[in-house]
Coordinates of C-alpha atoms in Angstrom, one line a residue:
M472 CA 5.9 -26.8 -19.9
H473 CA 7.2 -30.0 -20.4
V474 CA 6.4 -31.6 -16.8
Q475 CA 4.4 -34.3 -17.5
Q476 CA 7.2 -35.5 -20.0
N477 CA 9.4 -35.6 -16.9
N478 CA 9.0 -38.5 -14.0
R479 CA 9.7 -36.0 -11.3
F480 CA 6.5 -34.3 -12.2
S481 CA 4.9 -37.7 -11.9
S482 CA 1.8 -37.5 -9.6
Q483 CA 2.9 -40.6 -7.5
N484 CA 6.2 -39.0 -7.2
I485 CA 4.7 -35.3 -6.0
C486 CA 2.6 -37.4 -3.6
K487 CA 5.5 -39.2 -2.3
I488 CA 7.4 -36.3 -1.8
L489 CA 4.4 -34.2 0.1
V490 CA 3.7 -37.1 2.5
H491 CA 7.4 -37.7 3.1
A492 CA 7.6 -33.9 4.0
G493 CA 4.3 -34.2 6.5
L494 CA 2.1 -32.1 4.1
I495 CA -0.5 -34.5 3.3
S496 CA -1.0 -37.6 4.5
P497 CA -1.1 -41.0 2.8
D498 CA -4.9 -41.1 2.6
Q499 CA -4.8 -37.5 1.2
A500 CA -2.4 -39.0 -1.6
K501 CA -4.6 -41.9 -2.3
D502 CA -7.8 -39.5 -2.8
L503 CA -5.7 -36.9 -4.8
L504 CA -4.7 -39.7 -7.1
R505 CA -8.0 -40.8 -7.4
R506 CA -9.8 -37.5 -8.0
E507 CA -7.0 -36.3 -10.2
K508 CA -8.6 -36.6 -13.8
G509 CA -11.9 -35.5 -12.9
V510 CA -10.7 -32.3 -11.3
K511 CA -8.7 -31.6 -14.0
E512 CA -11.7 -31.9 -16.3
S513 CA -14.0 -29.2 -14.1
L514 CA -10.8 -26.8 -14.3
Y515 CA -10.5 -26.8 -18.0
N516 CA -14.3 -26.9 -18.1
A517 CA -14.9 -23.8 -16.0
G518 CA -11.8 -21.8 -17.6
K519 CA -10.9 -21.3 -13.9
N520 CA -7.8 -20.0 -15.0
T521 CA -7.6 -17.9 -18.0
V522 CA -3.8 -19.2 -19.0
Y523 CA -5.7 -22.4 -20.3
K524 CA -7.9 -19.8 -22.8
G525 CA -6.6 -20.7 -26.1
L526 CA -5.2 -23.8 -25.8
S527 CA -6.8 -27.1 -26.9
R528 CA -7.9 -29.7 -24.2
Q529 CA -5.2 -32.0 -25.0
E530 CA -2.5 -28.9 -24.2
A531 CA -4.2 -27.6 -21.4
M532 CA -4.5 -31.0 -19.5
A533 CA -0.6 -31.6 -20.5
R534 CA 0.0 -28.0 -18.6
M535 CA -1.9 -29.3 -15.4
T536 CA 0.0 -30.8 -12.9
L537 CA -1.1 -32.7 -9.7
I538 CA -0.1 -29.4 -8.1
D539 CA -3.1 -27.1 -9.5
V540 CA -5.5 -30.0 -8.4
M541 CA -4.5 -29.8 -4.9
V542 CA -4.2 -26.0 -4.7
H543 CA -8.2 -26.1 -6.4
L544 CA -9.2 -28.0 -3.5
G545 CA -7.8 -26.2 -0.9
L546 CA -6.6 -29.1 1.0
K547 CA -5.6 -28.7 5.1
C548 CA -1.4 -28.8 5.7
V549 CA -1.4 -32.1 8.0
N550 CA 1.5 -30.9 10.1
Q551 CA 0.5 -27.1 10.3
P552 CA -2.9 -27.4 11.8
G553 CA -5.6 -24.9 10.6
A554 CA -3.3 -23.9 7.5
V555 CA -4.2 -24.6 3.7
L556 CA -1.8 -26.1 1.6
D557 CA -0.7 -23.6 -1.3
E558 CA 1.4 -23.4 -4.2
D559 CA 4.6 -21.9 -2.1
M560 CA 4.3 -24.7 0.4
I561 CA 4.2 -27.4 -2.2
Y562 CA 7.1 -26.0 -4.1
R563 CA 9.1 -25.7 -1.3
A564 CA 9.0 -29.1 -0.6
L565 CA 9.6 -30.3 -4.2
A566 CA 12.8 -27.6 -4.0
D567 CA 14.0 -29.3 -0.9
A568 CA 13.8 -32.7 -2.2
W569 CA 15.3 -32.5 -5.0
K570 CA 18.2 -30.1 -3.7
L571 CA 16.9 -27.2 -6.0
V572 CA 16.9 -23.3 -4.8
Y573 CA 12.9 -21.9 -4.2
K574 CA 12.2 -18.3 -5.0
K575 CA 9.3 -16.2 -4.5
V576 CA 10.0 -13.8 -7.2
D577 CA 9.5 -10.2 -6.0
P578 CA 8.2 -8.1 -9.0
L579 CA 9.2 -4.9 -7.5
K580 CA 12.9 -6.3 -7.7
L581 CA 12.5 -7.3 -11.4
D582 CA 13.9 -4.9 -14.1
L583 CA 11.3 -4.7 -17.2
N584 CA 14.6 -4.8 -19.8
L585 CA 16.2 -7.9 -18.3
V586 CA 12.9 -10.0 -17.8
T587 CA 11.6 -9.0 -21.6
G588 CA 15.0 -8.6 -23.1
F589 CA 16.3 -12.1 -23.7
I590 CA 13.3 -14.3 -24.6
S591 CA 10.3 -13.7 -26.5
K592 CA 6.6 -13.8 -24.7
A593 CA 5.3 -16.9 -26.7
F594 CA 8.4 -18.6 -25.5
A595 CA 8.2 -17.7 -22.3
F596 CA 4.8 -18.6 -21.9
K597 CA 5.2 -22.0 -23.6
H598 CA 8.2 -23.1 -21.2
L599 CA 7.4 -21.1 -18.2
L600 CA 10.6 -19.4 -18.2
L601 CA 11.2 -16.0 -16.6
P602 CA 14.9 -14.3 -16.3
V603 CA 14.6 -12.6 -13.0
S604 CA 18.5 -11.7 -12.6
V605 CA 22.2 -11.7 -13.5
E606 CA 24.3 -13.1 -10.6
S607 CA 28.4 -13.5 -11.2
G608 CA 27.8 -13.6 -14.9
K609 CA 25.1 -16.2 -14.9
L610 CA 21.5 -15.4 -15.7
V611 CA 18.8 -16.7 -13.1
V612 CA 15.6 -18.1 -14.6
A613 CA 12.8 -18.6 -12.3
T614 CA 10.2 -21.7 -13.5
P615 CA 8.2 -24.4 -12.3
D616 CA 9.9 -26.9 -14.1
P617 CA 13.6 -26.7 -13.5
F618 CA 14.2 -30.0 -15.4
N619 CA 13.1 -28.6 -19.0
F620 CA 16.9 -28.6 -20.1
E621 CA 16.3 -28.4 -23.8
A622 CA 14.3 -24.9 -23.2
I623 CA 16.8 -23.8 -21.0
K624 CA 19.5 -24.4 -23.5
D625 CA 17.6 -22.4 -25.9
V626 CA 18.1 -19.4 -23.4
E627 CA 21.9 -20.0 -22.9
M628 CA 22.1 -19.9 -26.7
V629 CA 20.5 -16.9 -27.2
S630 CA 21.5 -14.8 -24.2
K631 CA 25.2 -16.2 -24.4
L632 CA 25.0 -16.6 -20.6
K633 CA 25.2 -19.6 -18.2
V634 CA 21.4 -20.3 -17.3
V635 CA 20.8 -21.2 -13.5
A636 CA 17.2 -22.4 -12.9
V637 CA 15.5 -21.8 -9.7
L638 CA 12.2 -23.1 -8.5
S639 CA 9.2 -21.1 -8.7
S640 CA 5.5 -21.4 -8.3
K641 CA 3.5 -21.9 -11.5
T642 CA 1.2 -19.3 -11.0
D643 CA 3.5 -16.8 -10.2
I644 CA 5.6 -17.3 -13.1
E645 CA 2.2 -17.2 -15.5
K646 CA 1.2 -13.8 -13.6
L647 CA 4.6 -12.0 -14.0
I648 CA 4.9 -13.1 -17.9
Q649 CA 1.3 -11.8 -18.7
E650 CA 2.4 -8.4 -16.5
F651 CA 5.9 -7.8 -17.6
F652 CA 5.6 -9.1 -21.3
G653 CA 2.3 -7.0 -21.7
F654 CA 3.8 -4.1 -20.4
R655 CA 7.1 -4.2 -22.6
Y656 CA 4.7 -4.5 -25.4
S657 CA 2.6 -1.6 -24.7
I658 CA 5.6 0.5 -24.2
S659 CA 7.4 -0.5 -27.1
A660 CA 4.5 -0.3 -29.3
A661 CA 4.2 3.5 -28.2
Q662 CA 7.8 3.8 -28.7
D663 CA 7.4 2.9 -32.3
L664 CA 4.8 5.2 -32.9
F665 CA 6.8 8.5 -32.4
S666 CA 7.5 10.0 -35.9
G667 CA 10.9 11.4 -34.7
K668 CA 12.9 12.1 -31.6
G669 CA 11.2 15.9 -31.3
V670 CA 12.3 17.9 -28.4
D671 CA 12.2 17.5 -25.0
L672 CA 9.8 20.2 -23.9
G673 CA 9.3 19.5 -20.5
N674 CA 12.9 20.1 -19.7
L675 CA 13.0 23.5 -18.1
E676 CA 16.7 23.5 -18.9
R677 CA 16.1 24.0 -22.7
F678 CA 14.0 27.2 -22.0
V679 CA 11.0 26.5 -24.4
T680 CA 7.7 27.2 -24.8
L681 CA 6.8 25.6 -28.0
T682 CA 4.3 22.8 -28.3
S683 CA 5.5 19.4 -29.5
Q684 CA 4.1 17.6 -32.5
D685 CA 5.3 14.2 -31.5
D686 CA 3.5 13.7 -28.1
L687 CA 1.3 10.2 -28.6
P688 CA -2.2 11.0 -28.1
P689 CA -3.6 9.8 -24.8
T690 CA -6.1 7.7 -26.3
D691 CA -3.1 5.5 -27.9
Q692 CA -3.9 1.8 -26.7
H693 CA -0.6 1.1 -26.1
I694 CA -0.2 3.7 -23.6
V695 CA -4.2 3.3 -22.2
N696 CA -2.7 -0.5 -21.8
A697 CA 0.3 0.7 -19.9
V698 CA -1.4 3.3 -17.6
N699 CA -4.1 0.5 -17.1
H700 CA -1.1 -1.6 -15.9
L701 CA 0.1 0.7 -13.5
F702 CA -3.0 0.9 -11.6
T703 CA -3.5 -3.2 -11.5
Y704 CA 0.0 -3.6 -10.3
S705 CA -0.4 -0.9 -7.7
F706 CA -3.6 -2.6 -6.5
D707 CA -1.8 -6.3 -6.3
Q708 CA 1.2 -4.7 -4.4
K709 CA -1.0 -2.8 -2.2
A710 CA 0.7 0.3 -2.8
S711 CA -0.7 3.8 -1.1
D712 CA 0.7 6.0 -3.8
I713 CA 2.0 6.4 -7.1
H714 CA 4.6 8.7 -8.1
I715 CA 5.7 9.2 -12.0
E716 CA 8.6 11.9 -12.1
P717 CA 10.6 13.0 -15.1
K718 CA 14.2 13.0 -15.2
R719 CA 16.8 13.9 -17.6
D720 CA 16.6 10.6 -19.7
I721 CA 14.1 8.5 -18.3
C722 CA 10.4 8.7 -16.7
L723 CA 10.8 7.1 -13.2
V724 CA 7.6 5.4 -11.7
R725 CA 7.8 4.6 -8.0
M726 CA 5.3 2.8 -5.6
R727 CA 5.2 3.4 -2.0
I728 CA 4.2 0.3 0.1
D729 CA 3.9 -0.1 3.8
G730 CA 5.4 3.7 3.8
A731 CA 8.6 2.8 2.1
L732 CA 9.0 4.3 -1.7
H733 CA 10.0 1.6 -4.2
T734 CA 11.2 2.1 -7.9
V735 CA 9.3 0.0 -10.2
Y736 CA 9.9 1.2 -13.9
K737 CA 12.3 3.3 -15.7
L738 CA 10.4 4.2 -19.1
P739 CA 11.7 6.2 -22.0
K740 CA 11.6 9.6 -21.4
Q741 CA 9.4 10.2 -24.7
L742 CA 6.5 8.3 -23.2
H743 CA 6.3 10.4 -20.1
N744 CA 4.2 13.5 -21.5
A745 CA 1.6 10.6 -23.3
V746 CA 1.6 8.9 -19.6
I747 CA 0.9 12.2 -17.9
S748 CA -1.8 13.1 -20.7
R749 CA -4.0 9.5 -20.3
I750 CA -4.1 10.1 -16.5
K751 CA -5.3 13.7 -16.8
T752 CA -7.6 12.6 -19.2
L753 CA -9.2 10.3 -16.8
S754 CA -9.0 12.4 -13.7
G755 CA -10.7 15.3 -15.6
L756 CA -7.8 18.1 -15.7
D757 CA -6.5 20.2 -18.2
M758 CA -4.0 18.6 -20.4
A759 CA -3.1 21.7 -22.0
E760 CA -2.2 23.2 -18.6
K761 CA 1.5 22.3 -17.7
R762 CA 2.8 25.2 -15.8
R763 CA 0.5 25.1 -12.6
P764 CA -0.1 22.3 -10.5
Q765 CA -3.6 20.5 -10.6
D766 CA -5.6 18.4 -8.6
G767 CA -8.0 15.7 -9.6
R768 CA -9.7 12.5 -9.0
I769 CA -10.3 9.0 -10.6
K770 CA -12.9 6.8 -9.7
M771 CA -11.6 2.9 -10.6
A772 CA -13.1 -0.7 -9.9
K773 CA -10.7 -2.9 -8.0
E774 CA -12.3 -6.5 -7.9
N775 CA -15.5 -6.1 -6.2
T776 CA -14.9 -2.8 -4.6
E777 CA -14.7 1.0 -5.7
V778 CA -11.3 2.5 -5.1
E779 CA -10.9 6.7 -5.5
I780 CA -7.8 8.0 -6.5
R781 CA -6.5 11.5 -5.8
V782 CA -4.1 12.8 -8.4
S783 CA -1.9 15.9 -8.0
T784 CA 0.3 17.3 -10.7
I785 CA 3.2 20.1 -10.2
P786 CA 5.8 21.2 -12.5
V787 CA 9.4 20.0 -11.5
A788 CA 12.5 20.5 -13.2
F789 CA 12.0 17.8 -16.1
G790 CA 8.4 18.2 -16.8
E791 CA 5.2 17.3 -14.9
K792 CA 5.3 15.0 -12.0
V793 CA 2.1 13.1 -11.1
V794 CA 1.4 11.3 -7.6
M795 CA -1.6 9.6 -7.2
R796 CA -3.3 8.5 -3.8
I797 CA -5.0 5.7 -3.6
M798 CA -8.0 5.8 -1.4
D799 CA -8.9 2.2 -0.6
P800 CA -12.3 2.0 1.3
D801 CA -10.7 -1.0 3.2
I802 CA -8.1 0.8 4.6
L803 CA -10.4 4.4 5.3
F804 CA -12.8 2.8 6.6
Q805 CA -12.0 -0.1 9.3
D806 CA -12.7 -1.3 12.9
L807 CA -12.1 1.9 15.2
E808 CA -10.7 -0.7 17.9
K809 CA -8.5 -2.3 15.4
L810 CA -6.3 0.8 14.3
G811 CA -4.0 0.5 17.3
F812 CA -5.5 2.1 20.2
S813 CA -4.3 0.8 23.5
K814 CA -7.7 -0.4 25.9
E815 CA -7.5 3.0 27.9
D816 CA -7.3 5.2 24.9
F817 CA -9.7 3.5 22.7
T818 CA -12.0 4.2 25.8
K819 CA -10.6 7.7 25.9
Y820 CA -11.2 8.7 22.4
K821 CA -14.7 6.9 22.1
K822 CA -15.8 9.4 25.0
L823 CA -14.3 12.4 22.8
I824 CA -16.3 11.7 19.8
T825 CA -19.1 10.2 21.8
L826 CA -19.8 13.9 23.4
P827 CA -23.1 15.8 21.8
F828 CA -20.8 18.8 20.7
G829 CA -17.6 20.3 20.9
I830 CA -14.5 19.9 19.1
V831 CA -11.9 16.8 18.7
L832 CA -8.8 17.5 16.8
V833 CA -6.8 14.4 15.4
T834 CA -3.3 15.5 14.8
G835 CA 0.2 14.5 12.9
P836 CA 2.2 15.1 10.1
T837 CA 1.3 13.8 6.4
G838 CA 0.5 10.2 5.6
S839 CA 0.1 9.4 9.5
G840 CA -3.5 7.9 9.0
K841 CA -5.2 10.9 10.2
S842 CA -7.7 10.2 7.4
T843 CA -8.5 6.5 8.3
T844 CA -9.0 7.6 12.1
L845 CA -11.5 10.4 11.0
Y846 CA -13.3 8.6 8.8
S847 CA -13.6 5.3 10.8
S848 CA -14.7 7.5 13.9
L849 CA -17.7 9.0 11.5
R850 CA -18.7 5.5 10.1
M851 CA -18.7 4.4 13.7
L852 CA -20.9 7.2 14.7
S853 CA -22.8 7.2 11.6
S854 CA -26.5 6.0 12.0
A855 CA -30.3 7.1 10.5
E856 CA -30.6 9.5 13.5
V857 CA -27.8 11.8 12.8
N858 CA -26.6 14.2 10.1
I859 CA -23.0 13.9 9.3
T860 CA -21.5 16.7 7.0
T861 CA -18.0 16.9 5.8
I862 CA -15.8 19.7 4.4
E863 CA -12.8 18.4 2.7
D864 CA -9.8 19.1 0.2
P865 CA -10.4 17.5 -1.7
I866 CA -12.8 14.8 -1.1
E867 CA -10.7 11.4 0.0
M868 CA -13.5 8.7 -0.1
I869 CA -17.1 9.1 -1.3
H870 CA -19.2 7.9 1.4
E871 CA -23.2 7.7 0.8
E872 CA -23.7 7.7 4.6
F873 CA -22.2 11.4 4.6
N874 CA -22.7 14.7 3.0
Q875 CA -19.4 15.3 1.5
I876 CA -18.6 19.0 0.1
S877 CA -15.6 19.9 -1.7
V878 CA -13.8 23.0 -1.1
Q879 CA -13.2 25.1 -4.0
P880 CA -11.1 28.4 -3.3
A881 CA -11.6 29.4 -6.9
V882 CA -15.1 30.7 -6.6
N883 CA -14.4 31.2 -2.8
V884 CA -15.7 28.0 -1.4
T885 CA -13.5 27.8 1.8
F886 CA -13.3 25.5 4.9
G887 CA -14.8 28.8 6.8
S888 CA -17.1 29.9 4.2
V889 CA -18.5 26.4 4.0
L890 CA -18.9 26.2 7.5
R891 CA -21.1 29.5 8.2
N892 CA -23.3 28.3 5.3
I893 CA -23.4 24.6 6.6
M894 CA -25.3 25.7 10.1
R895 CA -28.4 26.1 8.3
Q896 CA -28.1 22.4 7.1
D897 CA -29.1 21.3 10.3
P898 CA -25.9 19.1 11.0
D899 CA -25.5 17.1 14.1
I900 CA -21.6 16.1 13.2
I901 CA -19.2 18.2 11.1
M902 CA -16.1 17.1 9.9
V903 CA -13.8 19.4 8.7
G904 CA -10.4 18.4 6.5
E905 CA -7.9 20.7 7.9
I906 CA -8.2 23.9 10.4
R907 CA -5.7 25.5 8.4
D908 CA -6.1 29.6 9.2
L909 CA -7.9 31.7 11.7
E910 CA -11.6 31.8 9.3
T911 CA -11.7 28.1 9.7
A912 CA -10.6 28.0 13.0
Q913 CA -13.3 30.5 14.3
A914 CA -15.7 28.6 12.1
A915 CA -15.3 25.4 13.7
V916 CA -15.1 26.9 17.1
Q917 CA -18.6 28.9 16.6
A918 CA -20.1 25.3 15.3
A919 CA -18.8 23.7 18.2
L920 CA -20.2 26.3 20.6
T921 CA -23.7 26.3 18.8
G922 CA -23.9 22.9 19.8
H923 CA -22.5 20.3 17.1
L924 CA -19.6 18.0 17.1
V925 CA -16.8 19.1 15.2
L926 CA -13.9 16.6 14.2
S927 CA -10.9 18.2 12.4
T928 CA -7.2 17.8 11.5
L929 CA -4.3 20.0 12.8
H930 CA -0.8 19.7 11.6
T931 CA 1.4 19.8 15.1
N932 CA 3.7 17.1 16.5
D933 CA 1.7 16.1 19.6
S934 CA -1.2 16.5 21.5
V935 CA -0.5 19.2 23.9
S936 CA 1.2 21.6 20.9
A937 CA -2.2 21.5 19.2
V938 CA -3.6 23.9 22.2
F939 CA -0.8 26.4 21.5
R940 CA -1.3 26.0 17.8
L941 CA -5.0 27.3 18.3
L942 CA -4.0 30.1 20.2
D943 CA -1.3 31.1 17.9
L944 CA -4.0 31.1 15.1
G945 CA -5.7 34.1 16.7
I946 CA -8.3 32.1 18.8
P947 CA -9.3 33.7 22.6
P948 CA -8.3 31.3 25.4
Y949 CA -11.7 31.6 26.8
L950 CA -13.2 30.2 23.5
V951 CA -10.6 27.6 23.0
H952 CA -11.2 26.4 26.8
A953 CA -15.2 26.5 26.0
S954 CA -15.2 24.6 22.7
L955 CA -12.3 21.8 22.6
N956 CA -13.1 18.7 23.8
G957 CA -9.7 16.6 23.4
I958 CA -6.8 15.8 20.8
A959 CA -5.5 12.7 19.6
A960 CA -2.1 12.7 18.3
Q961 CA -0.9 9.8 15.9
R962 CA 1.9 8.2 14.0
L963 CA 1.7 5.2 11.7
V964 CA 4.7 2.1 12.6
R965 CA 5.5 -1.0 10.4
R966 CA 4.0 -4.4 11.6
I967 CA 6.4 -7.0 12.0
C968 CA 5.9 -9.6 9.3
P969 CA 4.1 -12.8 11.2
H970 CA 5.6 -15.0 8.7
C971 CA 8.9 -14.5 9.7
V972 CA 8.8 -13.1 13.3
Q973 CA 11.6 -13.9 15.4
T974 CA 12.2 -13.5 19.3
I975 CA 15.7 -11.6 20.0
E976 CA 16.8 -10.6 23.7
M977 CA 17.9 -6.7 24.5
D978 CA 19.0 -5.7 27.9
A979 CA 16.8 -2.8 29.8
K980 CA 20.0 -0.6 29.8
E981 CA 21.0 -1.0 26.2
L982 CA 17.1 0.3 25.5
A983 CA 17.3 3.0 28.0
E984 CA 20.3 4.1 26.5
L985 CA 18.5 4.7 23.1
G986 CA 15.9 6.6 24.7
L987 CA 13.6 3.7 25.3
V988 CA 12.9 3.3 29.0
V989 CA 10.9 0.2 29.9
A990 CA 9.7 -0.7 33.4
K991 CA 11.2 -4.1 33.8
S992 CA 15.4 -4.7 34.1
G993 CA 17.7 -7.1 32.7
A994 CA 16.9 -9.2 29.6
I995 CA 14.1 -8.0 27.8
R996 CA 12.6 -10.3 25.0
L997 CA 11.5 -8.4 22.0
C998 CA 10.5 -9.7 18.5
H999 CA 11.7 -8.6 14.8
G1000 CA 11.2 -9.7 11.3
K1001 CA 13.8 -12.0 9.9
G1002 CA 12.8 -11.3 6.2
C1003 CA 11.1 -13.4 4.0
N1004 CA 9.0 -13.6 0.7
K1005 CA 6.1 -12.4 2.3
C1006 CA 7.7 -9.3 3.5
R1007 CA 10.2 -8.8 0.4
G1008 CA 12.9 -9.2 2.8
T1009 CA 11.9 -6.0 4.9
G1010 CA 10.7 -8.0 7.7
Y1011 CA 7.4 -5.9 8.4
K1012 CA 3.7 -6.3 6.7
G1013 CA 1.5 -3.6 7.2
R1014 CA 1.1 -0.7 9.7
I1015 CA -0.3 0.0 12.8
G1016 CA -0.9 3.2 14.4
I1017 CA 0.1 4.5 18.0
Y1018 CA -2.0 7.2 19.8
E1019 CA -1.4 10.0 22.3
I1020 CA -5.1 10.9 23.6
L1021 CA -5.4 14.1 25.9
P1022 CA -8.8 14.9 27.1
Y1023 CA -8.5 18.6 27.4
T1024 CA -9.7 18.8 31.4
E1025 CA -10.2 22.0 33.7
S1026 CA -6.5 21.6 34.9
L1027 CA -5.3 21.9 31.8
K1028 CA -7.7 24.9 30.7
K1029 CA -5.6 26.7 33.3
L1030 CA -2.2 26.4 32.2
S1031 CA -2.9 27.0 28.4
S1032 CA -2.9 30.7 27.5
P1033 CA -0.5 32.6 24.5
D1034 CA 2.3 33.0 26.8
G1035 CA 1.6 29.4 28.9
S1036 CA 4.3 26.6 28.8
L1037 CA 4.6 23.6 26.9
K1038 CA 6.3 21.6 29.4
A1039 CA 4.2 22.8 32.0
M1040 CA 0.9 21.6 30.3
R1041 CA 2.8 18.5 29.2
E1042 CA 3.9 17.5 32.7
K1043 CA 0.3 17.8 34.5
A1044 CA -1.2 16.0 31.0
K1045 CA 1.0 13.1 32.0
A1046 CA 0.4 13.4 35.8
Q1047 CA -3.4 12.7 34.8
G1048 CA -2.6 9.7 32.8
L1049 CA -1.4 11.2 29.4
V1050 CA 0.2 8.4 27.7
L1051 CA 2.9 9.8 25.2
L1052 CA 3.5 8.5 21.7
R1053 CA 6.7 6.7 22.5
Q1054 CA 5.6 5.5 25.8
N1055 CA 2.5 3.7 23.7
G1056 CA 4.9 3.0 21.0
I1057 CA 7.2 1.0 23.9
K1058 CA 4.1 -1.0 24.8
K1059 CA 3.4 -2.1 20.8
M1060 CA 7.4 -2.8 20.7
L1061 CA 6.9 -5.1 24.2
Q1062 CA 4.0 -7.0 22.6
G1063 CA 6.0 -8.4 20.0
E1064 CA 3.8 -5.8 17.1
T1065 CA 6.8 -4.0 16.1
T1066 CA 10.5 -3.2 16.6
Y1067 CA 12.4 -0.9 18.7
Q1068 CA 13.8 0.4 15.5
E1069 CA 10.6 1.7 14.0
I1070 CA 9.7 3.3 17.4
L1071 CA 13.2 5.3 17.4
R1072 CA 12.3 6.2 13.7
I1073 CA 8.6 7.5 14.2
T1074 CA 8.7 8.9 18.1
W1075 CA 10.9 11.2 20.2
D1076 CA 11.7 12.0 23.6
Q1077 CA 9.0 14.3 24.6
F1078 CA 10.9 15.8 27.7

């Protein structure tokens, strides 16, 4: 990087710009210039940044700028009390001063072939240049040094395109160069190892059952590196799921982030089997079995915590599809009070799960946060005085304080059979992963009637429907009345990004026409996300739960029978204080936590 050769990047000039922008004070600037050399020396000696490894002291010191020093020192931002000065703030101020475009590069929007197709890794790393897009026939290159005109001219000659340089932070560019060029090398090297084209045996359109001699072994180092990169990348992006999908000509890699799927890579089709085999090896699945669905798990280190990854394979038209769900303990085990309950609903729910016996059901579709609610509830209830036993299919997250049992239907270890057996294990609290049939429901009811607290999930749309679902399974009404404590229905809505939140106004009548009835009239102040680099332009960052808590009271029991009315019970529950999912969503909307679009997307009019 040629920053030191350019006067614009001199330490004095950077200080001058940042003082003028109000990010640092004149006194901070003087202190920085005084300490700069010493901090750079300590950075190099500590090897704090791996990008300096392999460089001589002179090269490393030339590569460092005052910006590295400021970020390392964690200076407080003058015009934003409480905020720490970061690279994005600094480079944005520089971009404004130099009349340049600042770009926070979103790795999910980068094309692997475009990023790595024009220049080599050595050239990219030496000059910190990263091709990010082609716009209006021009190649957009992100760099922390947009004044390195000689290198930019070289890129123009190679690409035969006019290059437009945009300013980006050095850390982002260094990281993306390592990730994208490293992944590209693994993929290219793996491709080169194929002896021939072979036959795409995964494609069911070809109706062949031969075994391929051209598949790469799952232990090939390049495949190992490529799969490791996928996991690292998913952790960085805080993805909840990784999808690897075979298509006719490519292998598609998608990741679910904040509930939405994003296409991350399009890999060569001939690498699909090798990648799948590597994942099967890690998760202990049968590599030879490609016709039947399989389930497995991988335990992996993420920084200082252990992450469980649930693996599911299934045969589809063009081969085997794999979905990996990342079970992050930071997400599964949370403070119950911070999951999204209103104050009143939290009081109701806490009362339900602290009763000495009975069944508490958590309902909602797949991906609505039921597991997080159950695990967080169990962690709150956990103590040295109670024996907590869980029956799961499969175990989502291993926790030392629980006795966890995995269902294995192949050897007749089912929810119902295990429930009957663990009664001899002296449990106080039992968690059943899901009540899906009469056998499991009967065993859960018996456990509740014999003095145990049972927590479980049920697939219903709302809380009241769960009562009728138990009756439909074949549980007699009198047993439902005697064992059921209450139901919590839930959904997940996306949070408004705190970095780009804006206030808007909508008329109460307009909201009512959409189905969102608020108590006020006239203009209602709401919030939405404008879209920024922190949230990838979506306006949302993270998710929060909305709940519907229904204690199963005596008056509701009188209305619940196989021929009872769902509407009548819902009306009665509402009269007793039930706050419906949509109503709780409206509260979150009025509090500025989510948008009206999210409430309309997730909830429905229950009357």
